[in-house]
Short mmCIF file of C-alpha atoms (C1' of nucleotides) in Angstrom, two decimals:
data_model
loop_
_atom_site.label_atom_id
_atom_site.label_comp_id
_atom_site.label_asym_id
_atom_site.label_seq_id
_atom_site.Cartn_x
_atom_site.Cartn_y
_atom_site.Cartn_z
CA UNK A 85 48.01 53.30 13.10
CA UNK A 86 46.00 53.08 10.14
CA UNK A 87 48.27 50.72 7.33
CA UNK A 88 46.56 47.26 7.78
CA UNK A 89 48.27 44.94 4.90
CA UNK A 90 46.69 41.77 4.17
CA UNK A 91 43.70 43.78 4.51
CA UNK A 92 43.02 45.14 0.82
CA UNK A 93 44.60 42.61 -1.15
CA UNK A 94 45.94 39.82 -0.46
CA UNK A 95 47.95 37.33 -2.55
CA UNK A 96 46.28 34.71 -5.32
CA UNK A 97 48.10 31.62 -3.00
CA UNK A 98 47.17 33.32 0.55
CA UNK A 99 43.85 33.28 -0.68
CA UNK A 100 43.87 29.70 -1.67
CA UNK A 101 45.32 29.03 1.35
CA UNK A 102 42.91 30.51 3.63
CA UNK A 103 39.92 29.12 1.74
CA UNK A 104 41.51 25.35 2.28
CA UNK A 105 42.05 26.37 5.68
CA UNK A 106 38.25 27.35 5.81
CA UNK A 107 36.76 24.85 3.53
CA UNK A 108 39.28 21.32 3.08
CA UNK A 109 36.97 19.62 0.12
CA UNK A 110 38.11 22.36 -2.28
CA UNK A 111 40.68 21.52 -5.17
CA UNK A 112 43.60 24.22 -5.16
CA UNK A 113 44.59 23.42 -8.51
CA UNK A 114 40.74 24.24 -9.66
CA UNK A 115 39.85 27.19 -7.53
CA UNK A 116 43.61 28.46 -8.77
CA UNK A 117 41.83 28.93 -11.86
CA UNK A 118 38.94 30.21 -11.14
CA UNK A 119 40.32 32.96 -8.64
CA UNK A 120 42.80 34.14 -11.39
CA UNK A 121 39.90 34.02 -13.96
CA UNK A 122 37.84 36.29 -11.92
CA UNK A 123 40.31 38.65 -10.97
CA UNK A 124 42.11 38.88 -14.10
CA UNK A 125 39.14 39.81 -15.69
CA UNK A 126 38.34 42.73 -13.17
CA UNK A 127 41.62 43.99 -13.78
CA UNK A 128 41.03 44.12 -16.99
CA UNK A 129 37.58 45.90 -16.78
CA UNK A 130 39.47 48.67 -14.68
CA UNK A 131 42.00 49.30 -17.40
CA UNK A 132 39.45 49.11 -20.02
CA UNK A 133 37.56 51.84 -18.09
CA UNK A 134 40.50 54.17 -17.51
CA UNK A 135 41.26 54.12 -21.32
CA UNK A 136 37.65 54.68 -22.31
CA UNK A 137 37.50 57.61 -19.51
CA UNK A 138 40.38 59.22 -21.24
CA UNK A 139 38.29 59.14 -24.49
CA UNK A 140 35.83 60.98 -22.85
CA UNK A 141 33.14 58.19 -23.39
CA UNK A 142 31.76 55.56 -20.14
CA UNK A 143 32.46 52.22 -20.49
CA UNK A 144 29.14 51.71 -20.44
CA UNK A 145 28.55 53.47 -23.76
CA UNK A 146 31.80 51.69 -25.10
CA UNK A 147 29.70 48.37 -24.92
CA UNK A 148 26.91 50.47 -27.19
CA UNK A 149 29.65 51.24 -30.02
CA UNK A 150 31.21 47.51 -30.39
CA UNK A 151 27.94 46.14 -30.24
CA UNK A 152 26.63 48.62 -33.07
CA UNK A 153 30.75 48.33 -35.06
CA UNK A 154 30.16 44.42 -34.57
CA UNK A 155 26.79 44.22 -36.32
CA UNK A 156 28.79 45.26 -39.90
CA UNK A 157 27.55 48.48 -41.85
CA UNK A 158 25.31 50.78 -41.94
CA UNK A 159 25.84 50.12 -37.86
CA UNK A 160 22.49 50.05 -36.97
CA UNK A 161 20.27 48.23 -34.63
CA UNK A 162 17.11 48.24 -32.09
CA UNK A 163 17.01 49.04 -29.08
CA UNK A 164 15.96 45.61 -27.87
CA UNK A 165 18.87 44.08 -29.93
CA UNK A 166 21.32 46.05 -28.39
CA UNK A 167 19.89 45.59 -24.58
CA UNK A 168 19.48 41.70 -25.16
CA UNK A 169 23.39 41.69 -26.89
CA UNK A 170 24.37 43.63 -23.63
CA UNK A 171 22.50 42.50 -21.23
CA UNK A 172 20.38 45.02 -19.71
CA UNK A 173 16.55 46.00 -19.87
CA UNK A 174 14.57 47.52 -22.77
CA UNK A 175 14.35 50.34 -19.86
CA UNK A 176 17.91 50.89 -19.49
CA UNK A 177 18.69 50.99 -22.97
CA UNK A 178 16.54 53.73 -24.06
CA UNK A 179 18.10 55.88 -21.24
CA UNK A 180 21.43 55.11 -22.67
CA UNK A 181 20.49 56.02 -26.38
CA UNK A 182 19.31 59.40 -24.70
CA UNK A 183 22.98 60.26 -23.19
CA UNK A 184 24.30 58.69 -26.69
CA UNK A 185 22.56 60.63 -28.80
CA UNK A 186 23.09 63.77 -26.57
CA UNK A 187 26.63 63.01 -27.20
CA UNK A 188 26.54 63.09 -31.12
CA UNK A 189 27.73 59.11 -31.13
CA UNK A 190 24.64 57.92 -32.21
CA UNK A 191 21.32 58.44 -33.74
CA UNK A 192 17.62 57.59 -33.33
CA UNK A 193 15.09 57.51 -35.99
CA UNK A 194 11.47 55.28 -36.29
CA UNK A 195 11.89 52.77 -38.93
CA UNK A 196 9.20 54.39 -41.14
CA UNK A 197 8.75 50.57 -42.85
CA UNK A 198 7.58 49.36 -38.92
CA UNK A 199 7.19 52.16 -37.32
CA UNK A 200 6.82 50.18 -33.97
CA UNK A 201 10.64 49.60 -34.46
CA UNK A 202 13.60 52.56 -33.59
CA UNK A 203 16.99 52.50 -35.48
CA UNK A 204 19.94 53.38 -33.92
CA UNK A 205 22.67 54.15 -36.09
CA UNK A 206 26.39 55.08 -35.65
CA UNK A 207 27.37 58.16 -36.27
CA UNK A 208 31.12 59.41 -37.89
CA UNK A 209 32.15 60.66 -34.80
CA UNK A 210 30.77 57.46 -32.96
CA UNK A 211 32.61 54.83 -35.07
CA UNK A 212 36.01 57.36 -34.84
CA UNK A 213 35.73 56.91 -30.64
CA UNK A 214 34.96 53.47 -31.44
CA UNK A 215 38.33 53.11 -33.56
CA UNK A 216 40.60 55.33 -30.88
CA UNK A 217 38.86 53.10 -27.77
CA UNK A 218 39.74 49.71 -29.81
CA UNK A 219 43.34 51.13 -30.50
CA UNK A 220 44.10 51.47 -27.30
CA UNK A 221 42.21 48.49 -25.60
CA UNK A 222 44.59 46.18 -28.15
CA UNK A 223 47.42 47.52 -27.60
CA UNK A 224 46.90 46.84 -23.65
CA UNK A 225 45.36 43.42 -24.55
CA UNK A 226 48.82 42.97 -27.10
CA UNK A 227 50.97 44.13 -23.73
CA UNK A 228 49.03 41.57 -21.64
CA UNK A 229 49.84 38.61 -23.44
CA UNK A 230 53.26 39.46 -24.07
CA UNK A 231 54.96 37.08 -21.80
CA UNK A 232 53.58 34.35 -23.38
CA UNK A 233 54.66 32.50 -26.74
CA UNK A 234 52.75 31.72 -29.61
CA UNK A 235 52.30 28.56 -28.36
CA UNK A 236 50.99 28.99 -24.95
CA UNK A 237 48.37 31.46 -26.48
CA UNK A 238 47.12 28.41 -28.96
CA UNK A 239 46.71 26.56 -25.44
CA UNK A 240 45.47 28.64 -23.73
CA UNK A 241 42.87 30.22 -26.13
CA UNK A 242 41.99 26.38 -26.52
CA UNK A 243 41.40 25.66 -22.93
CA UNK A 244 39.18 28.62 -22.59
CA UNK A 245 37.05 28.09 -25.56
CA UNK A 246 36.46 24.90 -24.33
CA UNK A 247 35.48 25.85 -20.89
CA UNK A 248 33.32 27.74 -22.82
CA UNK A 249 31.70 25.37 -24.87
CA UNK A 250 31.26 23.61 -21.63
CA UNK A 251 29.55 26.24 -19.37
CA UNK A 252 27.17 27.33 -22.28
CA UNK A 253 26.48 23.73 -22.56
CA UNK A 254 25.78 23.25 -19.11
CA UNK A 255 23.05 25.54 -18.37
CA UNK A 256 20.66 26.25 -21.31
CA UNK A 257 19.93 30.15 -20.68
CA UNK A 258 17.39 29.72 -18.64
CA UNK A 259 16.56 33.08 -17.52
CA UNK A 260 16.17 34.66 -21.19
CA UNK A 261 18.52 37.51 -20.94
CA UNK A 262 21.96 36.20 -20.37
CA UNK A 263 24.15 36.77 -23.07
CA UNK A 264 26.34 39.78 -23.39
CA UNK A 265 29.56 41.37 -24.94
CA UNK A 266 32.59 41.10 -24.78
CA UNK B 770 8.82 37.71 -37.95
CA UNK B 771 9.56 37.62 -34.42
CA UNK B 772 13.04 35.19 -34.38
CA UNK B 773 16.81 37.32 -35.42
CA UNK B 774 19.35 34.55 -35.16
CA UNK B 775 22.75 36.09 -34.65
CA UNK B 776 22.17 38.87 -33.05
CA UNK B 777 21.55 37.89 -29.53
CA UNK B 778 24.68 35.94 -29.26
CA UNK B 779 27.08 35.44 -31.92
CA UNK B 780 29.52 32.80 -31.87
CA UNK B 781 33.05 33.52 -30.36
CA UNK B 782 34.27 32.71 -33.72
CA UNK B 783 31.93 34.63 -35.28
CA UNK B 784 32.70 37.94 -33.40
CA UNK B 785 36.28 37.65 -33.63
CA UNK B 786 35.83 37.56 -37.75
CA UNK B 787 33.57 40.94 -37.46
CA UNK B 788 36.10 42.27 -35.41
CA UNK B 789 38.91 41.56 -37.88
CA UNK B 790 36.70 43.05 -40.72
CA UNK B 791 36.42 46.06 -38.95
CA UNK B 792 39.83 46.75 -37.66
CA UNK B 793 42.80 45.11 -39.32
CA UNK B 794 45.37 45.83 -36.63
CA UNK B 795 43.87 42.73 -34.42
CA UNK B 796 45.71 39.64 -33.59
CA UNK B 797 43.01 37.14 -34.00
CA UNK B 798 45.23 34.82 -31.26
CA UNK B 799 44.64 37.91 -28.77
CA UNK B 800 41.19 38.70 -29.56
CA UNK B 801 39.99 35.10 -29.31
CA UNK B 802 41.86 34.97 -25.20
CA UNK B 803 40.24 38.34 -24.40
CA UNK B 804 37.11 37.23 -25.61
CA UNK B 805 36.85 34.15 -23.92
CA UNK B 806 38.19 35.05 -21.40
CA UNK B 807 35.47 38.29 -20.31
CA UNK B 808 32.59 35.53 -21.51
CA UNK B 809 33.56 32.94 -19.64
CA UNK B 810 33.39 35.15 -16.27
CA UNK B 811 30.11 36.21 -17.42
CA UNK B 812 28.89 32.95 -17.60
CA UNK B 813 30.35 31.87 -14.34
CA UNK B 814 28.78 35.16 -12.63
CA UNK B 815 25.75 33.98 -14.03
CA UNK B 816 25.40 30.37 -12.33
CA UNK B 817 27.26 31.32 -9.09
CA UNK B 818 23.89 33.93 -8.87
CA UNK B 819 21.42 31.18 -9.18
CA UNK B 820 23.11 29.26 -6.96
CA UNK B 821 23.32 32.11 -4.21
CA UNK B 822 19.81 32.91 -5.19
CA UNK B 823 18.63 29.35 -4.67
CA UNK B 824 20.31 29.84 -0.80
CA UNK B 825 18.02 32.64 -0.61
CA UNK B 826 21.14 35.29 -0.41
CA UNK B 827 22.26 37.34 -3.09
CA UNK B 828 25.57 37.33 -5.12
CA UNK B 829 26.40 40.70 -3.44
CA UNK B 830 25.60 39.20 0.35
CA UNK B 831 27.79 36.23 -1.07
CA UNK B 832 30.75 38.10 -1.59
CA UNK B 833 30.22 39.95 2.16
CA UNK B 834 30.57 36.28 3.44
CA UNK B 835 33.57 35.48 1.22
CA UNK B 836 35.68 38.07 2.41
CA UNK B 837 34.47 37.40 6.30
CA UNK B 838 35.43 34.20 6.04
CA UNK B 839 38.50 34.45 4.45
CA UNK B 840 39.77 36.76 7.05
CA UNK B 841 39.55 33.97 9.22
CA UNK B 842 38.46 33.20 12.50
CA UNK B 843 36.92 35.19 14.60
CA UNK B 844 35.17 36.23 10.83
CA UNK B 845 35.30 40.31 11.69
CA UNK B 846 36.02 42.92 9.87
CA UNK B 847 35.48 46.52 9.66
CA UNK B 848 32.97 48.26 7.38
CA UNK B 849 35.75 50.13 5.67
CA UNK B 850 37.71 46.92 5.03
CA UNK B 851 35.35 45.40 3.72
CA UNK B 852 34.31 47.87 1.23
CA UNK B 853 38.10 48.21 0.24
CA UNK B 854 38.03 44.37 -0.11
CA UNK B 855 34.74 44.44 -2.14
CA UNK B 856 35.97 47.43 -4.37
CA UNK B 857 32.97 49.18 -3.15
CA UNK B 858 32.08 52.77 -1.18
CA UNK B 859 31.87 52.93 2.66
CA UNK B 860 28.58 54.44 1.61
CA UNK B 861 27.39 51.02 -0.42
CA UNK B 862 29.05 48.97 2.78
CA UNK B 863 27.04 50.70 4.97
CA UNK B 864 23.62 49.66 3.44
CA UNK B 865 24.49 46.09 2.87
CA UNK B 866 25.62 45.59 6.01
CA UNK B 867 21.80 46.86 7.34
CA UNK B 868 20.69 44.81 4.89
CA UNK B 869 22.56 41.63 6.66
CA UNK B 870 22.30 42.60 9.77
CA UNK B 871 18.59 42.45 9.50
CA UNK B 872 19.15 39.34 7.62
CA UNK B 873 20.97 37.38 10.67
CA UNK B 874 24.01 36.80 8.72
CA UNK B 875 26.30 39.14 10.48
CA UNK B 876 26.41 41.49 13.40
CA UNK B 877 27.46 44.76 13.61
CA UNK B 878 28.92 46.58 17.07
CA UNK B 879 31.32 49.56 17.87
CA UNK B 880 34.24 48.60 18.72
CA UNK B 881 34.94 49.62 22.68
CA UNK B 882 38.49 49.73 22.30
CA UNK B 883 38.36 52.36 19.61
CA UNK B 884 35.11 53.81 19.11
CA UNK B 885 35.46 55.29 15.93
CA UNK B 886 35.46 51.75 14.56
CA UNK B 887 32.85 49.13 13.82
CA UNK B 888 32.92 45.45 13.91
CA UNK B 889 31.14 43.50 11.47
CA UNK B 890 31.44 39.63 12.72
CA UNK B 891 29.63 36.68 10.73
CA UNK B 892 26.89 34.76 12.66
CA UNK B 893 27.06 30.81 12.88
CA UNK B 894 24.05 31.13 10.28
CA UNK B 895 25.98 33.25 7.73
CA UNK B 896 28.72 30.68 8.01
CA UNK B 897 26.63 28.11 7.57
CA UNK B 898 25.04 30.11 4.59
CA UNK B 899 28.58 30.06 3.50
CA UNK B 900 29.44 26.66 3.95
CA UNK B 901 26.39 25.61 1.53
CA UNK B 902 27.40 28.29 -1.33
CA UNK B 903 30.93 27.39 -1.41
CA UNK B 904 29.81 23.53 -2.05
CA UNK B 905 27.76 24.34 -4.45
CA UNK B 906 30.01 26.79 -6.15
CA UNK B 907 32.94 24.07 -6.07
CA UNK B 908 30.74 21.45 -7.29
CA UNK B 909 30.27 23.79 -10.28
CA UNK B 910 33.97 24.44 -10.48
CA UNK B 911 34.62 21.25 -10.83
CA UNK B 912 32.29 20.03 -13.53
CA UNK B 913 33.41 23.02 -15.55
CA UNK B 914 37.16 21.78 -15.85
CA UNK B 915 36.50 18.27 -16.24
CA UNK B 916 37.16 18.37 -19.52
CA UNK B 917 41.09 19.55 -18.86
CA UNK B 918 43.65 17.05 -17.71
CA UNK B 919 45.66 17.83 -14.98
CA UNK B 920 48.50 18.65 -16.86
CA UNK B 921 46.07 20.95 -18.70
CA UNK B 922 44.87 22.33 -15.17
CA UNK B 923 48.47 23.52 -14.53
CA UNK B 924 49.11 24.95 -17.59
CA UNK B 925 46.06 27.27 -17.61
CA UNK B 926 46.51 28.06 -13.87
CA UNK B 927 50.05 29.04 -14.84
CA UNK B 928 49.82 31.05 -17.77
CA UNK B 929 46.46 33.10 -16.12
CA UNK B 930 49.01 33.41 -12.49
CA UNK B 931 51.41 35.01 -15.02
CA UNK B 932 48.82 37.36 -17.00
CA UNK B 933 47.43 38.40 -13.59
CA UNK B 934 51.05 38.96 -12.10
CA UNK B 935 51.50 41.41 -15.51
CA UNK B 936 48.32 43.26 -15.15
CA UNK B 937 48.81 44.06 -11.96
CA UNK B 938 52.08 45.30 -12.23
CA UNK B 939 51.11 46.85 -15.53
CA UNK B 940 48.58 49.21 -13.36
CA UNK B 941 49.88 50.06 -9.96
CA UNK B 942 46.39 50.67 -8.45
CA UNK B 943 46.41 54.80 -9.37
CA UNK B 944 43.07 54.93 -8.22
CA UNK B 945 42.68 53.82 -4.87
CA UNK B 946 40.05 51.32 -4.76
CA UNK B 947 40.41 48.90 -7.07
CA UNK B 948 41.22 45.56 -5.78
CA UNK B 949 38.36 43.40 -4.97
CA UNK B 950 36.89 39.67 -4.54
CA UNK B 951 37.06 36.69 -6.17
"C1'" DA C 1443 45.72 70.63 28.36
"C1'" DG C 1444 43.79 72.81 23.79
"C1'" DG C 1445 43.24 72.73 19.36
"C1'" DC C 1446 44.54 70.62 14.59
"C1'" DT C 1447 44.56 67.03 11.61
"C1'" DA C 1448 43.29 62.57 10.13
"C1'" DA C 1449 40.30 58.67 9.91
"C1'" DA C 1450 35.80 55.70 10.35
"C1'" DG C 1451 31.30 55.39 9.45
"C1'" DT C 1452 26.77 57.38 8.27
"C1'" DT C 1453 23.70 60.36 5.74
"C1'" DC C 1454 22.13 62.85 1.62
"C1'" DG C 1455 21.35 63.61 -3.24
"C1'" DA C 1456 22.13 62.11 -7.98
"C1'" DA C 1457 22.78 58.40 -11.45
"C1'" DG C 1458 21.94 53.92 -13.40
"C1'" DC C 1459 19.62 49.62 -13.27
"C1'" DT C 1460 15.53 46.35 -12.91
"C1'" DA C 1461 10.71 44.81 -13.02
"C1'" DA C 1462 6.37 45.86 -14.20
"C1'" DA C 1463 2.79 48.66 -16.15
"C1'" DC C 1464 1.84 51.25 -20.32
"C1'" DA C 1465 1.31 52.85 -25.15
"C1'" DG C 1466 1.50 52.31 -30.05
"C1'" DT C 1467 1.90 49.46 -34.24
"C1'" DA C 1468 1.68 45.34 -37.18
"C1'" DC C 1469 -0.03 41.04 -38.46
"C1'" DA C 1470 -3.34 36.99 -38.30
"C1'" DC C 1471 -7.64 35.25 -38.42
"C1'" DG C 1472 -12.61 35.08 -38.13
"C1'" DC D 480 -12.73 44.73 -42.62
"C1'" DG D 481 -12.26 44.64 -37.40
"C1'" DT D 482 -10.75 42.58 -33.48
"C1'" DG D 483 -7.32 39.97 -30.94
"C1'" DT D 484 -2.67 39.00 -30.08
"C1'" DA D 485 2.09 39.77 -30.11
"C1'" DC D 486 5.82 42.71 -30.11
"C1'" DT D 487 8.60 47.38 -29.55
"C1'" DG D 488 9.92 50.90 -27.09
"C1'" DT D 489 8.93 54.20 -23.20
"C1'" DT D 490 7.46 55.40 -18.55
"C1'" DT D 491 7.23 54.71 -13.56
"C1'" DA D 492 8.59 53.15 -8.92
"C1'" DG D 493 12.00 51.02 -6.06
"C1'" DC D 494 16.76 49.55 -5.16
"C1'" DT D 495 21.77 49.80 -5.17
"C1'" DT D 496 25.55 52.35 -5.94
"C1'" DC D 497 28.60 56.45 -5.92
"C1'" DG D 498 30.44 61.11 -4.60
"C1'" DA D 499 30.50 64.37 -1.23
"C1'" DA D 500 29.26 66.54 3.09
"C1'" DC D 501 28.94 65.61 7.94
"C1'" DT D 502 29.70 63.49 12.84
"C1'" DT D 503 32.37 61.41 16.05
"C1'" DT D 504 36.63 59.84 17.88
"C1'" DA D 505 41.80 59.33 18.05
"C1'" DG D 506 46.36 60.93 17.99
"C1'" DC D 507 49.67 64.71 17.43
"C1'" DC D 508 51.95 68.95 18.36
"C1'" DT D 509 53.20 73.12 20.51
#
DNA sequence: AGGCTAAAGTTCGAAGCTAAACAGTACACG
DNA sequence: CGTGTACTGTTTAGCTTCGAACTTTAGCCT
């Protein structure tokens, strides 16, 4: 009994299909895009997360070490840097610095000039998981573009940046907290 | 002292320079797709969650309704498929459905033909909830690519069909539950 | 039939996140 | 100076999720 295709995954067109069956106002050609958008990135989050999980490090802490590798040497930052670069909470960050510092990929001192603020600084043997994750990561991201020529990346890098100019544009970070890495 | 330009959200053209300083193997082309690409669905996330929220449903309930809908009338489904749908645990299905139940968006009963199973049916008020979410989510769809042509339109729909159709070949699913909604 | 295996859904405990309350420190201003 | 105000990071309580054990039912196999 129990194979029920169509179930777990259906097609990018089925899909379209079955929303304009569902909904007729809708633009195929637009929510085309925006389908593949979404699901190409969650694809992409999966196979970022299986190579980070074969480094032995979450992706979750990944995030941590570009955001530190990003800010230039000495690789340090706050906590509240690094949770409003990521995303999360104050709260959630200082558990993560816990496991990361457990881990030997990080450190935590008080900045003894403001001793209000904590530093977080890379460690060797962080920035060396940070190189072997980013190794990996482009050479999948190198694989994933290969079907496409030089010019189709310009054009497509271009229509993306500019969907991106336009969505930032559009709503003016209201809540506070919304940007993040990538 | 309060205000640290640059570190809560660098540009996209800023980051992919870092990135190049730190790593010289990186195709700047690549980088600046990937990039985009995961920030852009961030963003989107984003606004389709205040628009959800504004409904007085969450992003997660939103998605329930998505994949009810889209397996078309009668709108039911079973826990399980759901959660395979979703990319989610039966466990994590279980409490959302409470959640919705209690909610009036869907119903849940055993199924008397097989009564291991469980039907999970949308009510005319969680289609309804639905209906209003999907208009606002392709008004916002469609202000976001106004800026492409439609030649553009097909272009980027194309060459994101063709990443996706890579990726997912690339990765044939070793995990079990990995596809999900969009 | 009688029992074995498989599958669906729920329950239980642990992990991670958020929001909000809480300290501790620095700076401004009377 | 000393107090108020703002800001940083941590703690606490509640929620959602996952992994794994468990319950119930279905179908198979001698």
């Amino acid at each position: 009994m129990g194979d029920n295709p169509g179930v777990s995954e259906p097609t990018l067109d089925e899909q379209i299909a079955a929303y304009q069956r569902e909904f007729q106002d809708l633009d195929p050609q637009v929510e085309k895009i925006v389908s593949a958008l979404s699901r190409l990135n969650r694809r992409m989050n999966v196979a970022y997360g299986r190579q980070t999980a074969g480094l032995g490090i979450s992706n979750a802490e990944w995030e941590v070490l570009k955001a530190l590798v990003l800010s230039g040497a000495p690789y340090r930052m706050g906590p509240s840097d690094l949770a409003k670069r990521l995303g999360l909470t104050p709260a959630a960050m200082t558990h993560r610095i816990d496991r990361m510092v457990s881990e030997g990929l990080v450190t935590r001192e008080r900045d003894e000039a403001n001793r209000v603020r904590v530093i977080v600084e890379l460690t060797a043997e962080g920035r060396e998981k940070w190189l072997e994750a980013m190794r990996l990561a482009s050479g999948f991201e190198e694989d994933l573009l290969q079907d496409l020529s030089s010019e189709e990346r310009n054009a497509l890098g271009d229509a993306l940046t500019r969907l991106l100019r336009r969505v930032e544009h559009a709503q003016p970070d209201a809540g506070g907290r919304l940007s993040d890495l990538d």
